XYZ file of C-alpha atoms in Angstrom:
521
model
C -1.259 -11.172 15.903
C 1.007 -13.708 17.476
C -1.058 -15.836 19.832
C 0.959 -17.672 22.714
C 1.971 -21.145 21.582
C 4.610 -23.719 22.277
C 6.078 -25.953 19.679
C 6.472 -29.592 20.522
C 9.080 -31.988 18.988
C 6.695 -33.488 16.607
C 5.391 -30.050 15.398
C 2.107 -29.896 17.150
C 1.051 -26.754 18.642
C 0.003 -26.757 22.385
C -2.615 -24.043 23.080
C -4.816 -25.596 25.720
C -2.623 -25.057 28.842
C -1.913 -21.552 27.883
C -5.552 -20.412 26.981
C -7.047 -22.118 30.017
C -5.013 -20.121 32.323
C -7.310 -17.251 31.914
C -10.279 -16.481 34.083
C -12.548 -16.071 31.237
C -13.173 -19.824 30.785
C -16.203 -19.815 28.440
C -14.402 -17.355 25.877
C -11.131 -19.290 26.072
C -12.775 -22.741 25.613
C -14.124 -21.224 22.385
C -11.049 -20.057 21.491
C -9.261 -23.412 22.200
C -11.507 -24.936 19.864
C -10.717 -22.341 17.042
C -7.166 -22.730 17.578
C -7.205 -26.537 17.623
C -9.300 -26.145 14.441
C -6.693 -23.819 12.867
C -3.797 -26.215 13.831
C -5.732 -29.167 11.904
C -6.248 -26.819 8.944
C -2.729 -25.718 8.888
C -1.360 -29.307 8.872
C -3.832 -30.224 5.873
C -3.275 -27.185 3.584
C -6.290 -25.213 4.802
C -8.631 -27.922 4.433
C -10.222 -30.660 6.431
C -8.688 -34.103 6.671
C -9.442 -36.139 3.564
C -10.055 -33.309 1.204
C -7.177 -34.133 -1.227
C -3.876 -32.784 -2.309
C -2.964 -29.140 -1.419
C -0.121 -28.445 -3.771
C -2.565 -25.949 -5.565
C -2.038 -23.650 -2.507
C 1.351 -22.366 -3.807
C 0.522 -22.681 -7.351
C -0.164 -19.040 -8.382
C -1.689 -19.867 -11.767
C -3.958 -22.774 -10.432
C -7.722 -21.923 -11.485
C -8.347 -21.588 -7.630
C -5.644 -18.732 -7.363
C -5.709 -17.066 -10.770
C -7.891 -14.382 -9.484
C -5.083 -13.336 -7.057
C -2.564 -12.250 -9.632
C -5.174 -10.746 -11.762
C -6.415 -8.801 -8.939
C -3.038 -7.515 -8.171
C -2.753 -6.580 -11.904
C -6.178 -4.615 -11.807
C -4.908 -2.808 -8.623
C -1.710 -1.745 -10.358
C -3.717 -0.497 -13.360
C -6.191 1.358 -11.174
C -3.405 3.063 -9.339
C -1.875 4.566 -12.504
C -4.289 4.644 -15.349
C -5.918 7.935 -14.198
C -2.510 9.220 -13.047
C -1.949 11.507 -16.104
C -5.569 12.439 -16.739
C -6.425 13.159 -13.248
C -3.501 15.495 -12.632
C -3.997 17.316 -15.948
C -7.843 17.688 -15.328
C -7.427 19.031 -12.053
C -4.825 21.669 -12.912
C -6.207 22.694 -16.533
C -9.955 22.091 -16.038
C -10.763 22.707 -12.393
C -7.677 24.854 -11.950
C -7.100 23.214 -8.557
C -4.535 24.532 -6.211
C -1.641 22.542 -5.064
C -3.469 22.117 -1.669
C -6.744 20.999 -3.380
C -4.641 18.502 -5.478
C -2.997 17.192 -2.508
C -6.278 16.765 -0.600
C -7.712 14.692 -3.565
C -4.477 12.426 -3.554
C -4.802 12.264 0.362
C -8.483 11.074 0.051
C -7.379 8.520 -2.659
C -4.593 7.168 -0.214
C -6.770 7.483 3.072
C -8.767 4.062 2.275
C -5.430 2.413 2.216
C -5.567 3.318 6.119
C -8.759 1.434 6.643
C -7.248 -2.005 5.871
C -7.594 -3.130 9.504
C -11.486 -2.571 9.337
C -11.724 -4.675 6.220
C -9.431 -7.369 7.553
C -11.430 -7.378 10.796
C -14.694 -7.586 9.017
C -13.723 -10.392 6.928
C -12.376 -12.311 9.744
C -15.324 -11.818 12.171
C -18.348 -11.619 9.885
C -18.071 -14.307 7.005
C -20.681 -14.223 4.224
C -22.238 -17.640 3.307
C -19.365 -19.433 5.321
C -16.640 -17.618 3.399
C -14.365 -14.796 4.703
C -12.626 -13.466 1.605
C -14.404 -14.314 -1.541
C -17.540 -12.127 -0.954
C -15.775 -9.191 0.100
C -13.432 -9.471 -2.833
C -16.463 -9.434 -5.169
C -17.994 -6.687 -3.230
C -14.914 -4.324 -3.181
C -14.436 -4.619 -6.904
C -18.084 -3.948 -7.767
C -17.955 -0.782 -5.539
C -14.991 0.415 -7.450
C -16.658 -0.392 -10.899
C -19.872 1.705 -9.914
C -17.970 4.581 -8.535
C -16.058 5.034 -11.826
C -19.076 4.517 -13.880
C -20.748 7.488 -12.005
C -17.700 9.629 -12.514
C -18.092 8.843 -16.282
C -21.758 9.832 -16.129
C -21.040 13.115 -14.461
C -19.070 14.163 -17.455
C -17.115 17.034 -15.674
C -17.198 16.432 -11.936
C -16.180 19.287 -9.750
C -13.587 18.825 -6.896
C -16.225 17.882 -4.350
C -17.854 14.806 -6.273
C -14.618 13.961 -7.809
C -12.846 13.818 -4.393
C -15.912 11.740 -2.996
C -16.403 9.151 -5.657
C -12.483 8.736 -6.144
C -12.497 8.107 -2.332
C -15.263 5.510 -2.418
C -13.831 3.995 -5.497
C -10.376 3.356 -3.674
C -12.494 2.014 -0.533
C -13.840 -0.534 -2.991
C -10.450 -1.799 -4.531
C -8.587 -1.578 -1.200
C -11.244 -3.888 0.301
C -10.615 -6.416 -2.528
C -6.939 -5.715 -2.203
C -7.006 -6.694 1.611
C -8.792 -9.919 0.859
C -6.206 -10.589 -1.951
C -3.361 -10.145 0.575
C -5.234 -12.203 3.355
C -5.517 -14.981 1.001
C -1.717 -14.868 -0.046
C -1.078 -14.853 3.635
C -2.927 -17.955 4.049
C -1.176 -19.456 1.060
C 2.107 -18.310 2.356
C 1.799 -20.586 5.402
C 2.654 -23.588 3.091
C 5.970 -21.964 1.933
C 9.266 -22.915 3.547
C 11.083 -20.370 5.623
C 13.652 -19.827 3.020
C 11.004 -19.256 0.450
C 8.379 -17.170 2.686
C 7.232 -14.163 0.587
C 7.809 -15.658 -2.910
C 4.034 -15.739 -3.707
C 3.532 -12.265 -2.529
C 6.740 -11.054 -4.414
C 5.184 -12.800 -7.468
C 1.904 -10.859 -6.869
C 3.664 -7.433 -6.566
C 5.626 -7.927 -9.773
C 2.469 -8.715 -11.534
C 0.916 -5.576 -9.775
C 3.606 -3.397 -11.337
C 3.142 -4.919 -14.662
C -0.422 -3.547 -14.359
C 0.991 -0.358 -13.296
C 3.083 -0.078 -16.180
C 0.281 -0.808 -18.679
C -1.880 1.514 -16.979
C 0.518 4.456 -17.013
C 1.155 3.670 -20.812
C -2.587 3.530 -21.611
C -3.141 6.781 -19.693
C -0.494 8.616 -21.193
C -1.479 7.637 -24.812
C -5.200 7.640 -24.741
C -5.572 10.967 -22.862
C -3.586 13.048 -25.155
C -6.184 15.490 -27.140
C -4.320 18.656 -26.337
C -0.825 17.362 -27.662
C -1.916 14.968 -30.572
C -5.672 16.279 -31.332
C -7.135 12.775 -30.654
C -7.686 10.737 -27.704
C -10.358 9.782 -25.042
C -12.417 12.411 -23.083
C -12.193 12.465 -19.216
C -15.564 10.677 -18.846
C -14.304 8.122 -21.314
C -11.281 7.488 -19.289
C -13.366 6.780 -16.016
C -15.593 4.458 -18.067
C -12.571 2.627 -19.382
C -11.143 2.352 -15.816
C -14.235 0.478 -14.785
C -14.299 -1.743 -17.754
C -10.938 -3.279 -17.349
C -11.445 -5.231 -14.054
C -14.949 -6.203 -15.509
C -13.235 -7.955 -18.361
C -10.007 -9.118 -16.810
C -11.077 -10.029 -13.295
C -14.700 -10.909 -13.050
C -14.597 -14.021 -15.040
C -11.915 -15.466 -12.799
C -13.798 -14.609 -9.519
C -15.957 -17.712 -10.191
C -12.999 -20.201 -9.679
C -11.471 -18.511 -6.698
C -11.340 -20.842 -3.722
C -11.870 -19.506 -0.250
C -9.425 -21.598 1.938
C -10.721 -20.054 5.229
C -12.937 -22.972 6.070
C -13.021 -21.779 9.747
C -15.666 -20.958 12.144
C -15.836 -17.078 12.372
C -13.829 -15.615 15.058
C -16.022 -13.742 17.796
C -15.581 -10.173 18.175
C -14.428 -10.097 21.833
C -11.707 -12.815 20.855
C -10.617 -10.853 17.821
C -10.284 -7.553 19.857
C -8.368 -9.285 22.581
C -5.972 -10.820 20.025
C -5.345 -7.388 18.460
C -4.871 -5.814 21.977
C -2.494 -8.792 22.823
C -0.601 -8.453 19.608
C 0.195 -4.689 19.708
C 1.599 -4.931 23.112
C 4.175 -7.521 22.085
C 7.699 -6.001 21.470
C 8.033 -8.012 18.178
C 5.225 -5.892 16.782
C 5.272 -2.347 18.214
C 9.080 -2.070 17.947
C 9.509 -2.555 14.265
C 6.231 -0.910 13.511
C 7.533 2.238 15.522
C 10.322 2.548 12.968
C 7.921 2.034 10.028
C 5.633 4.934 11.208
C 8.192 7.224 11.854
C 9.963 6.649 8.539
C 6.788 6.857 6.262
C 5.742 10.090 8.052
C 8.896 11.723 7.037
C 8.703 10.577 3.450
C 6.684 13.988 2.884
C 5.710 14.421 -0.883
C 6.355 17.787 -2.452
C 2.616 18.552 -3.015
C 3.393 21.422 -5.598
C 5.511 19.396 -7.913
C 2.774 18.656 -10.406
C 1.716 22.105 -10.678
C 5.272 23.246 -11.231
C 5.940 20.994 -13.943
C 2.577 21.880 -15.879
C 2.169 25.706 -15.154
C 5.845 26.539 -14.486
C 7.657 24.370 -17.137
C 4.660 23.907 -19.427
C 4.846 20.176 -19.499
C 2.034 18.659 -21.615
C -0.310 15.897 -20.652
C 1.762 13.538 -22.758
C 4.953 14.760 -20.855
C 3.294 13.892 -17.558
C 2.270 10.662 -18.904
C 5.705 9.549 -19.847
C 7.031 10.447 -16.484
C 4.284 8.059 -14.994
C 5.013 5.510 -17.439
C 8.781 5.514 -16.742
C 8.187 5.368 -13.073
C 5.985 2.258 -13.338
C 8.563 0.416 -15.564
C 11.501 1.151 -13.177
C 9.450 0.299 -10.093
C 8.645 -3.112 -11.697
C 12.497 -3.477 -12.605
C 13.234 -2.573 -8.740
C 10.927 -5.439 -7.603
C 12.587 -7.890 -9.948
C 16.204 -6.624 -9.013
C 15.269 -7.108 -5.383
C 13.741 -10.557 -5.968
C 16.863 -11.682 -7.876
C 19.711 -10.062 -6.179
C 18.756 -8.647 -2.724
C 16.216 -11.101 -1.319
C 18.532 -12.192 1.285
C 20.178 -8.774 1.900
C 20.224 -7.217 5.475
C 16.971 -5.261 5.787
C 18.643 -2.314 7.802
C 21.255 -2.116 5.163
C 18.614 -1.707 2.385
C 16.923 0.959 4.240
C 20.060 2.835 4.907
C 21.293 2.997 1.432
C 18.137 3.414 -0.432
C 17.079 6.486 1.792
C 20.420 8.182 1.108
C 20.225 7.656 -2.515
C 16.493 8.836 -2.677
C 17.250 11.991 -0.766
C 20.233 12.610 -3.256
C 17.762 12.348 -6.123
C 15.182 14.443 -4.190
C 17.713 17.263 -3.797
C 18.716 16.951 -7.448
C 15.334 18.409 -8.367
C 16.746 21.772 -7.382
C 18.715 21.470 -10.767
C 15.366 21.510 -12.528
C 14.011 24.318 -10.465
C 16.774 26.474 -11.040
C 17.037 25.306 -14.604
C 20.718 24.571 -14.533
C 20.012 21.549 -16.650
C 19.307 23.775 -19.581
C 22.814 25.284 -19.152
C 24.109 21.779 -19.383
C 22.094 21.000 -22.517
C 19.652 18.565 -21.010
C 15.828 19.087 -21.836
C 13.604 19.390 -18.840
C 11.599 16.363 -19.695
C 14.777 14.222 -19.951
C 16.052 15.551 -16.665
C 12.721 15.063 -14.947
C 12.484 11.408 -16.330
C 15.928 10.583 -15.021
C 15.513 11.999 -11.675
C 12.136 10.529 -11.061
C 13.052 6.995 -12.617
C 16.100 6.580 -10.193
C 13.827 7.466 -7.207
C 11.173 5.010 -8.127
C 13.626 2.210 -8.651
C 15.225 2.774 -5.229
C 11.792 2.862 -3.633
C 10.699 -0.371 -5.274
C 13.679 -2.119 -3.963
C 12.772 -0.845 -0.505
C 9.181 -1.994 -0.777
C 9.452 -5.749 -0.333
C 11.410 -6.416 2.758
C 8.797 -4.950 5.033
C 6.003 -6.787 3.258
C 8.131 -10.032 3.943
C 8.383 -8.862 7.698
C 4.587 -8.585 8.010
C 4.262 -12.169 6.640
C 6.204 -13.363 9.524
C 4.083 -11.672 12.139
C 0.608 -13.119 10.963
C -0.593 -16.226 12.702
C -3.106 -18.817 11.201
C -6.886 -17.949 11.533
C -6.573 -14.360 11.710
C -4.572 -13.417 8.715
C -6.773 -10.809 7.233
C -6.889 -8.803 10.569
C -3.188 -9.123 11.473
C -1.804 -8.337 8.157
C -4.192 -5.304 7.515
C -3.533 -4.000 10.900
C 0.387 -3.801 10.071
C -0.099 -2.459 6.727
C -2.794 0.004 7.844
C -0.389 1.345 10.390
C 2.250 1.790 7.615
C -0.238 3.305 5.190
C -1.713 5.812 7.742
C 1.816 7.161 8.259
C 1.976 7.746 4.385
C -1.317 9.581 4.622
C -0.110 11.677 7.386
C 2.976 12.590 5.280
C 0.525 13.752 2.503
C -1.269 15.925 5.015
C 1.881 17.446 6.206
C 2.888 17.994 2.581
C -0.518 19.847 2.036
C 0.286 22.046 5.102
C 3.786 23.009 3.860
C 2.362 24.379 0.648
C 1.132 27.355 2.960
C 4.545 28.006 4.169
C 5.931 29.593 0.837
C 4.101 30.714 -2.093
C 3.770 27.722 -4.437
C 0.623 28.654 -6.140
C -0.331 28.186 -9.719
C -0.244 31.852 -10.344
C 3.391 32.038 -8.904
C 4.533 29.230 -11.159
C 2.793 30.907 -14.282
C 4.743 34.128 -13.346
C 8.094 32.001 -13.004
C 8.374 32.619 -9.595
C 10.143 29.524 -8.180
C 11.445 30.934 -4.830
C 8.898 29.210 -2.708
C 9.448 25.898 -4.680
C 13.181 25.456 -4.102
C 12.629 25.982 -0.410
C 9.872 23.476 -0.106
C 11.873 20.999 -2.040
C 14.925 21.171 0.155
C 12.977 21.061 3.213
C 11.082 17.806 2.204
C 14.250 16.237 0.948
C 16.496 16.802 4.100
C 13.453 15.511 6.407
C 13.821 11.916 4.698
C 16.739 10.904 6.451
C 15.722 12.020 10.063
C 14.311 8.370 10.870
C 17.526 6.752 10.248
C 18.367 7.189 13.995
C 15.805 4.657 14.721
C 16.996 1.953 12.305
C 18.014 -0.346 14.979
C 14.212 -0.953 15.806
C 13.785 -3.217 12.993
C 15.239 -6.709 12.622
C 18.027 -7.130 10.197
C 16.765 -10.231 8.404
C 14.140 -12.966 8.553
C 16.361 -14.895 11.075
C 16.570 -11.925 13.364
C 12.823 -11.515 13.115
C 12.377 -15.075 14.091
C 14.491 -14.641 17.100
C 12.509 -11.533 18.031
C 9.318 -13.751 17.581
C 10.423 -15.922 20.381
C 10.548 -13.102 22.887
C 7.306 -13.034 25.085
C 8.182 -9.424 26.010
C 5.000 -7.231 26.193
C 4.553 -3.682 27.083
C 1.122 -1.903 27.801
C 2.250 1.608 26.817
C 3.694 0.264 23.614
C 0.393 -1.318 22.675
C -1.470 1.715 23.973
C 0.639 4.093 21.791
C 0.399 1.945 18.734
C -3.390 2.021 18.790
C -3.337 5.902 19.903
C -1.257 6.894 16.968
C -3.195 4.669 14.537
C -6.376 5.974 15.344
C -5.422 9.511 16.191
C -3.868 9.850 12.759
C -6.945 8.500 10.959
C -8.949 11.129 12.857
C -6.572 14.127 12.160
C -6.334 13.008 8.542
C -10.064 13.176 7.934
C -10.437 16.631 9.798
C -7.423 18.245 7.999
C -8.739 17.033 4.480
C -12.250 18.282 5.200
C -10.890 21.729 6.197
C -8.849 21.913 3.030
C -11.761 21.025 0.807
C -14.030 23.473 2.455
C -11.699 26.079 2.630
């Protein structure tokens, strides 16, 4: 949320004249005090005058910050450790249909769309004077308890499995929002040229966690192939154990730099409404939403690999590990070679390449690779790895763009609002993918009977739809410099803000209703 400010020659921010132009003098005086307080803190490293050196703010491995990279690591681990076991468990043990599997994945991704609520809560309702740290600890504790409960259930059915995975994701998403908010606060002390460096480091570490999680998930859940390994309950228990050992000891040293008076809810709501009406927010976010909605996943792909091509749990795990490794490499490559590359160019060429590899899946469906002497697993590995690498390169530019949109004092709400809007679009894409499984026969029985007629049609449709948003590419800035120019614009539009919020909350409601329908049906 970019509040109206004017920069003077010596760098001070003049807010009083602008704020007092409103009729609501009482509320605005309170806001003036908050903004003046934030200005003072921004100039002194997030601390009050006289509190010492602030160089620790940009030192990722300082004791006060070390919980940040460790949290990113644990999020990456949590995202991928259960990927192989969960997929195999749903298909082989629960005999879940592609639609049911998609609903479970949707409910796992849905809490990513609640980021705005977490950020709003932490900005407005601090606990014992702290905005981030208490919610950070609470989130990881919820995650830990949910996975211990799944372990205790031994063989949870689709209903309890979906519910507890949903709540567990709510937990670590709450913690992740707090981590992002702290990073945004710290990033205020980076130069314009280096803005996003701390975040890039965090996400690289997150993908290291993804690699380790994928590898451990593939190796430890291997009874059907190797005759040894952990059971499903043991995998759930281990998933809870990792953050408890890795992250919890560092929580005691985490420093909450948000030493500010809590922002009253009316002011926060006015900030949000004012922000979403601004052209520099709703315009680029319109493209982000349209783009993510059209990246529709093929909900039947896992069932096709397992029931159609007889991929083992280990084979699925190898694909997961490979995807995590090349994703990490993609982030490293972007940071090293493409950090200052035009954002529109990155979106254009990465989308076209991703569509190419998505269409290439038809080779596997029609088994042409076998005629060329390429085993199914190797072809699937290469195709998936290339797609994950490209998507990773595409990931960071928009995260950096979000940083530039966040003002001081409401980092949690602003950043989480932007990422919520992006994530809810991805959740809607999952919902559309679920509905598309009803167009053609892509059931487990069809795959077992080697009937892939519906599969190739679904694959082609989801691949072609990916490029449609390229017609809106002009909506996003091409670089940080262009974004800063867009930021200078005071242009606002009531309907732009209205549509932003209508699409956001409408998508959330529709996702919940559609998921409940699929589970009950």
